[in-house]
Amino acid sequence: MVQIRPADRILYLVPRRTLLAVAFRCWCTNMASGYILNRGAITLKSHCQRVFRNVSLSQVREKKRWMKAYTHIMAKKLKLEGPPPPKPRSQQPLWDYHAEVQAFSNRLHESFSLELLKIAFINPCYLQVEQERRKGLGIDSETTALLLKDNMQLSAKGADFTKSFLNDWCRASFPSLPSKGVESIVGHLTSSAVVTYVARNLGIEDLTMSGEFPVPDDVLHSTFMAVIGALQESSGAERAGFFLRDFLVTQLLGKDLFDMWTVVNPMGILVEELTKRNVPLPEPRLIRSAGASTVLPLYFVGLYSDKKLLAQGPGETLLAAEEEAARVALRKIYGFSENRRPFDFSPQQQHQQPLFQSISSN
Amino acid sequence: MTSRGTPSRFLRSVLQNGLGRYVCQLKRISIIFSKTHPSSLGVREYIEEGVVDYAKKNPGTVVYVSPQTSTVPKIVAEYLNGNVREEIVICKTPQQISELFTKLTSQSGLDIIRIRKPIHTDSPSIQGQWHPFTNRPPSIGPIKPQKQLNQS
């Protein structure tokens, strides 16, 4: 009955009241865990009375006076040790891995092959940790071999596909954008921050088999790519493309081109673009100014090419205004202005119909 | 406390949901109840009548049913963005529980706090923000102070 858990270790740091605290803790554990057996209660009673005589141990339904000391000790323990480390959802009660994977596939309206999807969630770091754990437990590696594939292949495939799809998509949506701009947009969309954000909000983190918890960003990134690889293998490149369009490209909403593409000298690029198109070079002119002698001056610079206004931009200094005007002109040329036509995210009609049937027949 | 002091947020959806395709945000729902206690009578009835239909209708949600001894009957809903909501269902009828299930399924899992406006847009102005120079033709020639412009 009397047991000292590892959690009680902290009590030894409290020298003056150690004995009292241990007695209280043991007693409280039993009280809290339910009704104790009669015999057990007698032995405990005698034990505790030897330790501390003033405590009455008769069990009656009354005000729980032990509760205050118990909560006090637990609060102290929490303050010293900090909150317990987070536990993966798969180690908490109520978890059925197969059902979760199936629901993941259904939720996203995709028909994954479940074997491939399960492989996609197994990371090499998980396999390594699991092997070591089994070795530590003394399990024979031959009789219970860990016959699991890892997602390295799927991940590489998915990453390749994602890159090529996003490249094609960018070139189709922004035909006049140079390859550097396309690269930077693709780089932004496949960056660790965006992909892990999407993966966390799609519930991939729960299903990921990772060596450590919380799941590191690079592991989550490769898992997401592996899921895309699995989708491409199980239902074709077109469906995988729609998946990427619906979940990754939507992150481009409300983003400015130059947030993703760091351009140091926009004027130089503008001059290059205009010479390519055989348009006269831009001529910056100050078109408006206000409060030039105050701490908050405002200048508007317009860029004229062949006496026609290309773009105008505001700024606190003339140089800043000129740079801003060049950026506005570049956005107009590349078709990435704020009032551009919205992207097309309409669902694919041919694929939706059999999908709804399969859901209703489930 | 006045409404200005309460936490608030703008109207938004998780991961631009609905822009591409709609994804039900409820990933897991577990019913915790007692097999014998009268307060979970309605939950037991709902489990007999409605849970299977619910699970069939929502293949993207995992439903766990877990009888436990002497506990408060509750429904724990976990959402895709990691939020968890617990609803206590003491002495509720199956009809009420069914309504609660529908409500939990249709929610996005974002915190339920005051929403500042019933509409929201990421780009507030399509034509660009207004400033004192909006819709004024660019001045030709050297720029002068406002007074001299009016006189001339």
XYZ file of C-alpha atoms in Angstrom:
514
model
C 0.000 0.000 0.000
C 2.724 2.434 0.930
C 4.585 3.324 -2.161
C 6.868 6.177 -2.983
C 6.641 7.214 -6.597
C 9.417 8.911 -8.495
C 7.298 12.017 -8.190
C 8.027 12.041 -4.481
C 11.666 12.646 -5.048
C 11.052 16.340 -4.648
C 9.942 15.871 -1.115
C 13.474 15.060 -0.056
C 14.428 18.592 -0.941
C 12.255 19.838 1.886
C 14.293 18.882 4.931
C 12.170 20.119 7.827
C 8.932 18.538 6.960
C 10.148 15.512 5.068
C 8.750 12.919 7.391
C 5.407 14.621 7.693
C 5.206 15.181 3.997
C 5.989 11.594 3.099
C 3.393 10.383 5.545
C 0.866 12.766 4.133
C 1.714 11.897 0.557
C 1.394 8.156 1.068
C -1.846 8.597 2.854
C -3.229 11.014 0.326
C -2.356 8.794 -2.601
C -4.435 6.096 -1.074
C -7.276 8.376 -0.180
C -7.369 9.812 -3.622
C -7.194 6.521 -5.429
C -10.455 5.337 -3.953
C -11.523 3.199 -1.053
C -8.784 1.170 0.438
C -9.220 -2.285 1.762
C -9.897 -2.755 5.404
C -6.776 -4.708 6.104
C -4.658 -2.344 4.161
C -6.135 0.541 6.062
C -5.178 -1.005 9.383
C -1.578 -1.618 8.370
C -1.330 1.855 6.933
C -2.832 3.282 10.070
C -0.325 1.600 12.312
C 2.503 2.612 10.013
C 1.485 6.205 9.909
C 0.838 6.392 13.604
C 4.346 5.246 14.238
C 5.517 8.072 12.035
C 3.248 10.811 13.175
C 0.899 10.390 16.073
C -1.314 13.428 15.833
C -2.921 12.509 12.530
C -6.234 10.768 12.889
C -6.678 8.169 10.191
C -10.248 7.067 10.632
C -11.971 7.174 7.267
C -15.199 9.046 7.478
C -17.053 11.159 4.995
C -16.329 14.634 6.152
C -14.329 17.670 5.218
C -11.128 16.427 3.613
C -8.594 18.123 5.796
C -5.719 16.316 4.136
C -6.570 17.997 0.860
C -4.975 21.324 1.727
C -1.586 19.817 2.508
C -1.811 17.612 -0.557
C -2.598 20.455 -2.945
C 0.080 22.573 -1.301
C 2.726 19.923 -1.879
C 1.606 19.321 -5.430
C 1.712 23.043 -6.192
C 5.205 23.267 -4.753
C 6.296 20.306 -6.828
C 4.842 21.877 -9.957
C 6.657 25.125 -9.239
C 10.012 23.395 -8.763
C 9.783 20.844 -11.562
C 7.748 22.790 -14.074
C 4.893 21.342 -16.071
C 5.292 17.740 -17.246
C 6.711 17.260 -20.770
C 4.129 17.057 -23.564
C 3.002 13.591 -24.518
C 2.296 12.558 -28.117
C -1.378 11.971 -28.837
C -0.612 8.387 -29.811
C 0.478 7.624 -26.247
C -2.644 9.075 -24.687
C -5.810 7.041 -24.156
C -8.330 6.582 -26.965
C -6.131 6.143 -30.008
C -6.643 3.801 -32.953
C -3.925 4.303 -35.520
C -5.658 2.569 -38.409
C -8.891 4.500 -37.915
C -6.964 7.751 -37.636
C -5.097 7.160 -40.895
C -8.318 6.220 -42.665
C -10.066 9.298 -41.336
C -7.126 11.444 -42.471
C -7.566 10.154 -45.993
C -11.350 10.666 -45.955
C -11.167 14.085 -44.364
C -9.085 15.521 -47.175
C -11.421 13.962 -49.784
C -8.565 11.946 -51.228
C -8.332 8.231 -51.916
C -4.922 7.345 -50.521
C -3.715 3.793 -50.589
C -3.563 3.181 -46.833
C -0.379 1.061 -46.952
C 1.464 3.843 -48.740
C 0.058 6.459 -46.410
C 1.194 4.488 -43.364
C 4.676 4.176 -44.839
C 4.665 7.924 -45.482
C 4.251 8.610 -41.769
C 7.202 6.457 -40.654
C 10.369 8.488 -40.377
C 13.847 6.968 -40.283
C 14.516 8.608 -36.912
C 11.545 6.718 -35.445
C 12.911 3.399 -36.698
C 16.286 4.139 -35.163
C 14.846 5.075 -31.780
C 12.528 2.066 -31.798
C 15.432 -0.319 -32.567
C 17.424 1.111 -29.692
C 14.443 0.894 -27.366
C 13.938 -2.749 -28.242
C 17.609 -3.458 -27.691
C 17.416 -1.774 -24.313
C 14.451 -3.920 -23.355
C 16.425 -7.035 -24.290
C 14.114 -8.157 -27.085
C 15.745 -10.458 -29.594
C 16.088 -8.584 -32.875
C 15.705 -11.754 -34.947
C 12.447 -13.073 -33.541
C 10.705 -9.704 -33.505
C 12.285 -7.876 -36.389
C 11.130 -4.344 -37.085
C 9.861 -4.836 -40.610
C 8.901 -1.274 -41.470
C 9.867 0.803 -44.463
C 10.747 4.417 -43.922
C 9.475 7.332 -45.967
C 12.767 8.434 -47.497
C 11.818 7.428 -51.047
C 8.304 8.849 -50.855
C 9.622 12.043 -49.338
C 12.178 12.578 -52.095
C 9.544 11.847 -54.711
C 7.039 14.198 -53.105
C 9.584 16.986 -52.779
C 10.522 16.673 -56.456
C 6.894 16.672 -57.500
C 6.076 19.669 -55.298
C 8.944 21.679 -56.761
C 8.040 20.901 -60.354
C 4.308 21.447 -59.829
C 4.763 24.789 -58.084
C 7.214 25.869 -60.795
C 4.690 25.053 -63.501
C 1.894 26.710 -61.578
C 3.875 29.919 -61.092
C 4.870 30.070 -64.722
C 1.268 29.561 -65.776
C -0.115 32.173 -63.343
C 2.607 34.801 -63.833
C 3.884 34.369 -67.381
C 6.098 37.434 -67.296
C 7.764 36.710 -63.964
C 11.509 35.988 -64.394
C 12.946 32.690 -63.231
C 14.469 34.263 -60.135
C 11.070 35.445 -58.988
C 9.524 32.034 -59.665
C 12.324 30.407 -57.706
C 11.766 32.649 -54.742
C 7.997 32.047 -54.729
C 8.540 28.278 -54.906
C 11.206 28.571 -52.230
C 8.787 30.451 -49.982
C 6.007 27.905 -50.464
C 8.282 24.916 -49.852
C 10.089 26.568 -46.966
C 10.050 24.828 -43.623
C 7.902 27.489 -41.955
C 5.031 27.365 -44.456
C 5.042 23.583 -44.903
C 5.118 22.817 -41.175
C 2.339 25.331 -40.564
C 0.195 23.602 -43.160
C 1.122 20.152 -41.860
C 0.267 21.065 -38.268
C -3.125 22.391 -39.333
C -3.882 19.285 -41.361
C -3.361 16.965 -38.403
C -0.202 15.387 -39.802
C 1.718 15.977 -36.579
C -0.410 13.506 -34.611
C 0.119 10.719 -37.111
C 3.825 11.300 -37.691
C 6.043 8.602 -36.216
C 9.036 10.553 -35.035
C 11.970 9.752 -32.822
C 11.421 12.711 -30.563
C 8.464 14.741 -29.433
C 7.451 17.532 -30.145
C 8.088 16.634 -33.766
C 11.021 18.672 -35.173
C 10.313 20.892 -38.150
C 12.522 19.046 -40.627
C 10.863 15.724 -39.781
C 7.427 17.270 -40.257
C 8.556 18.785 -43.558
C 9.755 15.447 -44.906
C 6.568 13.749 -43.678
C 4.406 16.243 -45.554
C 6.447 15.666 -48.699
C 6.087 11.906 -48.190
C 2.305 12.290 -47.922
C 2.333 14.087 -51.260
C 4.529 11.337 -52.709
C 2.056 8.723 -51.433
C -0.856 10.649 -52.967
C 0.946 10.876 -56.275
C 1.583 7.138 -56.284
C -1.904 6.169 -55.216
C -4.095 8.537 -57.228
C -1.915 10.146 -59.838
C -0.124 13.394 -60.418
C -3.289 15.343 -61.188
C -4.876 14.730 -57.781
C -1.586 15.485 -56.062
C -1.450 18.728 -58.009
C -4.918 19.687 -56.800
C -3.913 18.799 -53.263
C -0.940 21.139 -53.497
C -3.050 23.851 -55.067
C -5.711 23.626 -52.369
C -3.462 23.457 -49.335
C -0.099 24.976 -50.214
C -0.829 27.583 -52.871
C -3.628 29.076 -50.739
C -0.873 30.244 -48.393
C 0.103 32.733 -51.087
C -3.015 34.744 -50.350
C -2.333 38.254 -49.108
C 1.406 37.907 -49.763
C 3.369 40.572 -51.565
C 5.851 39.587 -54.264
C 8.738 41.424 -52.633
C 8.049 39.815 -49.242
C 9.120 36.552 -50.813
C 11.652 37.872 -53.290
C 14.264 40.170 -51.759
C 15.282 42.652 -54.429
C 18.059 45.059 -53.524
C 17.974 47.240 -56.618
C 14.469 47.309 -58.125
C 15.390 50.174 -60.455
C 18.086 48.060 -62.130
C 15.646 45.230 -62.755
C 13.060 47.675 -64.091
C 15.599 49.096 -66.548
C 16.473 45.568 -67.689
C 12.822 44.662 -68.170
C 12.109 47.831 -70.141
C 15.124 47.390 -72.404
C 13.942 43.844 -73.081
C 10.611 45.212 -74.234
C 12.160 48.064 -76.225
C 10.419 50.684 -74.081
C 12.244 53.968 -73.374
C 13.988 54.008 -70.025
C 12.076 55.272 -66.977
C 12.514 58.850 -65.881
C 11.858 59.596 -62.221
C 10.030 62.848 -61.478
C 8.878 64.300 -58.210
C 5.146 64.683 -58.653
C 3.936 65.525 -55.146
C 5.420 66.485 -51.864
C 4.138 67.473 -48.485
C 5.695 68.527 -45.212
C 9.214 68.678 -46.607
C 10.490 70.688 -43.636
C 8.810 68.544 -40.959
C 9.885 65.283 -39.347
C 7.369 63.421 -41.485
C 8.021 64.483 -45.052
C 6.213 62.788 -47.901
C 7.298 62.560 -51.485
C 5.593 60.950 -54.423
C 7.838 59.953 -57.290
C 6.388 59.073 -60.662
C 8.244 57.058 -63.262
C 7.676 58.333 -66.763
C 8.581 56.444 -69.848
C 8.075 58.262 -73.107
C 6.021 60.918 -71.268
C 3.611 58.274 -69.996
C 3.225 57.569 -66.288
C 4.410 54.014 -65.563
C 3.927 54.019 -61.810
C 4.083 56.232 -58.781
C 5.208 55.464 -55.267
C 5.377 57.278 -51.928
C 8.338 57.536 -49.584
C 9.855 59.551 -46.774
C 12.909 60.452 -48.825
C 13.293 60.937 -52.536
C 15.402 57.780 -52.885
C 12.919 55.652 -50.962
C 10.054 57.028 -53.026
C 11.890 56.293 -56.256
C 12.608 52.713 -55.156
C 8.983 52.221 -54.142
C 7.827 53.551 -57.505
C 10.141 51.069 -59.230
C 8.675 48.247 -57.162
C 5.138 49.306 -58.091
C 6.135 49.365 -61.763
C 7.683 45.887 -61.470
C 4.542 44.526 -59.797
C 2.469 45.925 -62.663
C 4.767 44.393 -65.274
C 4.831 40.968 -63.586
C 1.076 40.885 -63.014
C 1.443 40.639 -59.230
C -0.354 43.872 -58.381
C -2.815 44.034 -55.495
C -5.852 44.343 -57.737
C -4.962 41.393 -59.949
C -7.485 38.735 -60.842
C -7.816 36.200 -57.995
C -6.330 32.722 -58.409
C -8.581 29.985 -59.651
C -9.295 27.462 -56.905
C -12.477 26.001 -58.368
C -12.935 22.285 -57.677
C -12.369 19.745 -60.409
C -15.813 18.540 -61.520
C -14.953 15.134 -62.992
C -13.187 14.036 -59.852
C -15.691 15.252 -57.314
C -18.607 13.039 -58.313
C -17.168 9.552 -57.710
C -15.653 10.921 -54.512
C -19.014 11.870 -53.009
C -20.413 8.494 -53.973
C -17.617 6.704 -52.206
C -18.208 8.789 -49.080
C -21.906 8.109 -49.001
C -21.378 4.390 -49.618
C -19.023 4.176 -46.682
C -16.181 43.827 -17.758
C -17.031 45.790 -20.840
C -16.812 44.161 -24.203
C -13.672 46.093 -25.060
C -11.795 44.378 -22.276
C -12.646 40.864 -23.371
C -10.372 38.941 -25.715
C -11.321 39.264 -29.355
C -10.221 38.250 -32.814
C -11.118 38.819 -36.416
C -13.215 36.455 -38.433
C -10.975 33.881 -40.066
C -10.714 30.259 -41.036
C -8.032 27.677 -40.389
C -5.642 27.348 -43.342
C -7.944 29.327 -45.709
C -10.428 26.497 -45.411
C -13.060 26.548 -48.108
C -10.949 28.453 -50.584
C -9.683 25.284 -52.211
C -11.827 22.558 -50.747
C -13.777 22.266 -47.531
C -12.191 20.138 -44.828
C -14.188 19.241 -41.730
C -12.054 20.562 -38.901
C -13.189 18.052 -36.282
C -10.643 15.240 -36.317
C -11.578 13.229 -33.254
C -14.553 13.067 -30.947
C -14.704 10.852 -27.867
C -17.708 10.105 -25.731
C -16.875 9.356 -22.119
C -19.739 8.018 -20.046
C -20.690 5.651 -17.261
C -22.411 2.338 -17.943
C -24.616 2.518 -14.874
C -24.993 6.077 -13.674
C -28.347 7.747 -14.348
C -26.749 11.030 -15.411
C -25.371 9.379 -18.549
C -28.684 7.814 -19.531
C -29.104 10.155 -22.481
C -25.568 9.452 -23.677
C -26.191 5.714 -23.550
C -29.378 6.140 -25.544
C -27.566 8.300 -28.090
C -24.850 5.662 -28.422
C -27.525 3.060 -29.159
C -29.391 5.216 -31.634
C -27.257 7.843 -33.271
C -23.516 7.311 -32.997
C -23.195 4.821 -35.838
C -25.149 7.069 -38.172
C -22.995 10.000 -37.162
C -19.788 8.069 -37.818
C -21.061 6.945 -41.206
C -22.017 10.459 -42.147
C -18.639 11.867 -41.071
C -15.911 9.512 -42.303
C -13.289 12.139 -41.614
C -13.950 12.148 -37.876
C -12.785 9.357 -35.603
C -15.392 8.556 -32.962
C -14.298 6.898 -29.737
C -16.809 5.535 -27.248
C -15.333 4.844 -23.856
C -17.299 3.616 -20.833
C -15.586 4.530 -17.584
C -16.575 3.936 -13.992
C -18.211 6.758 -12.076
C -17.263 9.648 -14.285
C -19.075 12.730 -15.435
C -20.351 12.038 -18.956
C -18.617 14.302 -21.409
C -17.805 14.769 -25.058
C -14.218 15.658 -25.950
C -13.773 17.194 -29.391
C -10.300 17.611 -30.900
C -9.784 19.908 -33.848
C -7.228 19.986 -36.639
C -5.525 23.083 -35.279
C -4.836 21.287 -31.996
C -7.596 22.795 -29.878
C -9.552 20.517 -27.577
C -13.079 21.231 -26.353
C -14.792 19.378 -23.559
C -18.547 19.472 -23.225
C -20.196 18.081 -20.098
C -23.412 16.270 -20.957
C -24.983 15.479 -17.600
C -28.677 14.576 -17.894
C -28.960 15.541 -21.572
C -31.463 13.903 -23.875
C -30.280 12.096 -27.036
C -31.791 14.907 -29.099
C -29.719 17.512 -27.275
C -26.568 15.414 -27.625
C -27.194 14.984 -31.325
C -27.492 18.758 -31.685
C -24.265 19.187 -29.741
C -22.516 16.758 -32.102
C -23.694 18.743 -35.107
C -22.486 21.951 -33.529
C -19.064 20.558 -32.666
C -18.683 19.121 -36.169
C -19.414 22.397 -37.879
C -17.070 24.470 -35.745
C -13.572 25.409 -36.861
C -11.808 24.835 -33.562
C -10.654 28.407 -33.217
C -11.146 30.000 -29.814
C -14.713 31.003 -29.176
C -14.253 34.647 -28.267
C -15.776 37.897 -29.353
C -15.461 38.481 -33.091
C -14.843 42.104 -33.846
C -16.739 42.312 -37.111
C -18.937 39.849 -38.961
C -16.840 40.390 -42.096
C -13.109 40.392 -42.710
C -10.759 40.829 -45.635
C -6.999 40.582 -45.869
C -6.852 43.373 -48.450
C -9.034 46.172 -47.126
C -8.872 48.332 -50.212
C -8.757 47.146 -53.792
C -8.042 50.563 -55.248
C -5.426 51.442 -52.661
C -5.647 53.296 -49.411
C -6.946 56.842 -49.517
C -4.447 59.637 -48.943
C -4.749 63.421 -49.444
C -3.397 63.141 -52.955
C -5.876 60.555 -54.157
C -7.646 61.482 -57.393
C -5.661 64.682 -57.875
C -3.863 65.094 -61.164
C -0.086 65.218 -60.884
C 1.224 68.756 -60.885
C 3.220 69.824 -63.875
C 6.334 71.850 -63.366
C 8.095 72.528 -60.075
C 6.088 71.730 -56.955
C 5.065 74.728 -54.918
C 3.442 75.099 -51.534
C -0.362 74.790 -51.374
C -1.138 78.560 -51.107
C 0.745 79.554 -54.202
C -0.973 76.780 -56.146
C -4.389 78.167 -55.238
C -3.458 81.679 -56.207
C -2.044 80.803 -59.569
